[in-house]
Amino acid sequence: MSTTEDVQFEELLEYIERELDFESGFYNEAYLKRRITARMRRTDIDSFGAYQRLLTEDGEECAALLDSLSINVTGFFRNPDAWENLRPVLRELTAEGSARAWSAPCADGREPYSMAMLARDDPEIDARHLSILGTDINEEILTAARRGEYETSTTTDIESELAPVDEYTDYVDRDGDHFVVKNRIKRMVEFERHDLIRGPAKHDYDLICCRNLLIYIDADYKVPIFETIRNSLRTGGYLMIGMTETLPTECRDAFEPVDKRHRIYRTVE
């Protein structure tokens, strides 16, 4: 039997879908509830019904909620071991000629910029042959990604994040706790809005990084995401997912493991 809280939560999700154009049905309920209640605590509201009333009156809170619901947890070289094991993939792809990589979702840009830095930093990767696309559903965070400016804070140590490259000052300018990606790295990356869940497939990519999205997605929608990814890769193209993620059973025949421990796969015919 549904409680008043359950009913209010469902009504709130319906409101968010209808009025804020956010497709909550793709995400698992625990993730949604965690993000929404975090916003409620910030606004000193203790019921889903009262929070929905606030959303009808406060456009700034609507924007803040959408930003919170967008999956934007990221970092330079997140899980450094995985990046080390991506080096041979990038060496192989750029040795063959032009290579196209896609970071989806890219959040604030640190993942695609990490790939560009890795390519510049490794003498066996031909960075001239690598082009990188970063996409996200959140237009505001894409604007931040294009700026390429980051701050060290109590929860983010940018200098430590950049440790996997030998001399991060070759790629990032620093002023105290403020870091700005250099233009030589920015020029390797383009950003555009794309919804990986509802949007169309792209074509003939050599590498797709889709890391740490799937842990938030409801099980019913993981297969369509992987179908979009598979259709966006050329035959023999590579996929890298998050260290705690797995391929859906229905999609495993489409990919063969290259480095199972670090979640790197190659498409098969």
Coordinates of C-alpha atoms in Angstrom, one line a residue, residues 52-198:
Q52 CA 7.0 20.6 -5.7
R53 CA 5.2 23.8 -4.7
L54 CA 8.5 25.5 -4.4
L55 CA 9.4 24.4 -8.0
T56 CA 6.2 26.0 -9.3
E57 CA 7.3 29.3 -7.8
D58 CA 11.1 29.4 -8.1
G59 CA 12.8 29.2 -11.5
E60 CA 16.2 29.2 -9.9
E61 CA 15.4 26.2 -7.9
C62 CA 14.2 24.4 -11.0
A63 CA 17.5 25.1 -12.7
A64 CA 19.4 23.9 -9.6
L65 CA 17.4 20.7 -9.5
L66 CA 18.1 20.0 -13.1
D67 CA 21.8 20.6 -12.6
S68 CA 21.7 18.2 -9.6
L69 CA 19.9 15.5 -11.5
S70 CA 22.4 15.7 -14.4
I71 CA 25.2 13.2 -13.9
N72 CA 28.2 15.4 -13.6
V73 CA 30.5 13.6 -11.2
T74 CA 33.9 13.6 -12.9
G75 CA 37.6 14.3 -12.6
F76 CA 40.8 14.4 -14.6
F77 CA 42.1 10.9 -15.2
R78 CA 39.4 9.3 -13.0
N79 CA 40.6 5.8 -12.1
P80 CA 44.2 6.3 -13.4
D81 CA 44.9 2.6 -13.9
A82 CA 42.2 2.5 -16.5
W83 CA 43.8 5.5 -18.4
E84 CA 47.2 3.7 -18.4
N85 CA 45.5 0.8 -20.1
L86 CA 43.9 3.0 -22.6
R87 CA 47.3 4.1 -23.9
P88 CA 47.9 1.1 -26.2
V89 CA 44.4 1.6 -27.7
L90 CA 45.2 5.2 -28.6
R91 CA 48.6 4.2 -29.9
E92 CA 47.0 1.7 -32.2
L93 CA 44.2 3.9 -33.4
T94 CA 46.4 7.0 -34.2
A95 CA 49.0 4.8 -35.9
E96 CA 46.3 3.7 -38.4
G97 CA 45.5 7.3 -39.4
S98 CA 42.7 9.7 -38.2
A99 CA 40.9 8.5 -35.1
R100 CA 37.7 9.7 -33.7
A101 CA 36.8 9.4 -30.0
W102 CA 33.6 10.3 -28.2
S103 CA 33.2 11.0 -24.4
A104 CA 29.5 10.5 -23.4
P105 CA 28.5 11.9 -21.0
C106 CA 31.5 14.3 -20.6
A107 CA 30.1 16.4 -17.7
D108 CA 32.4 19.4 -17.2
G109 CA 34.9 18.3 -19.8
R110 CA 37.6 16.8 -17.7
E111 CA 37.3 13.3 -19.3
P112 CA 37.8 14.4 -23.0
Y113 CA 40.5 16.9 -21.9
S114 CA 42.3 14.0 -20.1
M115 CA 42.3 12.0 -23.3
A116 CA 43.8 14.9 -25.2
M117 CA 46.5 15.4 -22.6
L118 CA 47.3 11.7 -22.6
A119 CA 47.6 11.8 -26.4
R120 CA 50.0 14.8 -26.1
D121 CA 51.9 13.3 -23.3
D122 CA 52.6 9.9 -24.8
P123 CA 55.3 9.9 -27.6
E124 CA 53.8 6.8 -29.1
I125 CA 50.4 8.4 -29.6
D126 CA 50.1 10.6 -32.6
A127 CA 47.9 13.4 -31.2
R128 CA 47.7 15.0 -34.7
H129 CA 45.5 12.1 -35.8
L130 CA 43.1 12.3 -32.8
S131 CA 39.8 14.2 -32.6
I132 CA 37.6 14.1 -29.6
L133 CA 33.9 14.9 -29.1
G134 CA 32.5 15.5 -25.7
T135 CA 28.7 15.4 -25.3
D136 CA 26.3 15.9 -22.4
I137 CA 22.6 16.6 -21.9
N138 CA 23.2 19.6 -19.7
E139 CA 23.9 22.8 -21.8
E140 CA 25.1 24.7 -18.8
I141 CA 27.8 22.2 -17.9
L142 CA 28.8 22.1 -21.6
T143 CA 29.4 25.9 -21.4
A144 CA 31.7 25.3 -18.4
A145 CA 33.4 22.5 -20.3
R146 CA 34.2 24.8 -23.2
R147 CA 35.8 27.3 -20.8
G148 CA 38.0 24.6 -19.4
E149 CA 38.5 26.3 -16.0
Y150 CA 38.6 24.4 -12.8
E151 CA 39.1 25.1 -9.1
T152 CA 40.8 23.1 -6.4
S153 CA 38.4 22.9 -3.4
T154 CA 37.9 20.9 -0.2
T155 CA 36.6 18.0 -2.3
T156 CA 38.6 18.4 -5.5
D157 CA 42.4 18.5 -5.8
I158 CA 43.1 19.4 -9.4
E159 CA 46.9 19.0 -9.1
S160 CA 46.5 15.5 -7.8
E161 CA 44.1 14.6 -10.6
L162 CA 46.6 15.7 -13.2
A163 CA 49.4 13.4 -11.7
P164 CA 49.2 10.8 -14.6
V165 CA 50.8 13.2 -17.0
D166 CA 54.5 14.0 -16.6
E167 CA 54.3 17.8 -16.6
Y168 CA 50.7 19.0 -16.3
T169 CA 51.9 22.6 -16.8
D170 CA 52.5 21.7 -20.5
Y171 CA 48.7 21.4 -20.8
V172 CA 47.1 23.5 -18.0
D173 CA 47.9 27.0 -16.8
R174 CA 47.7 27.4 -13.0
D175 CA 47.1 30.5 -10.8
G176 CA 46.9 29.3 -7.2
D177 CA 43.9 27.1 -7.0
H178 CA 42.6 28.1 -10.4
F179 CA 43.5 25.9 -13.4
V180 CA 42.8 26.6 -17.1
V181 CA 43.2 24.1 -19.9
K182 CA 45.6 25.4 -22.6
N183 CA 44.4 26.1 -26.1
R184 CA 46.5 23.3 -27.6
I185 CA 44.4 20.9 -25.6
K186 CA 41.1 22.7 -26.2
R187 CA 41.6 22.6 -30.0
M188 CA 41.5 18.8 -29.9
V189 CA 38.1 18.7 -28.3
E190 CA 34.6 19.8 -29.5
F191 CA 31.5 19.8 -27.3
E192 CA 27.9 19.5 -28.3
R193 CA 24.6 18.6 -26.6
H194 CA 23.4 15.0 -27.0
D195 CA 21.1 12.8 -25.1
L196 CA 22.6 9.4 -25.0
I197 CA 19.4 7.8 -23.8
R198 CA 17.0 9.4 -26.3

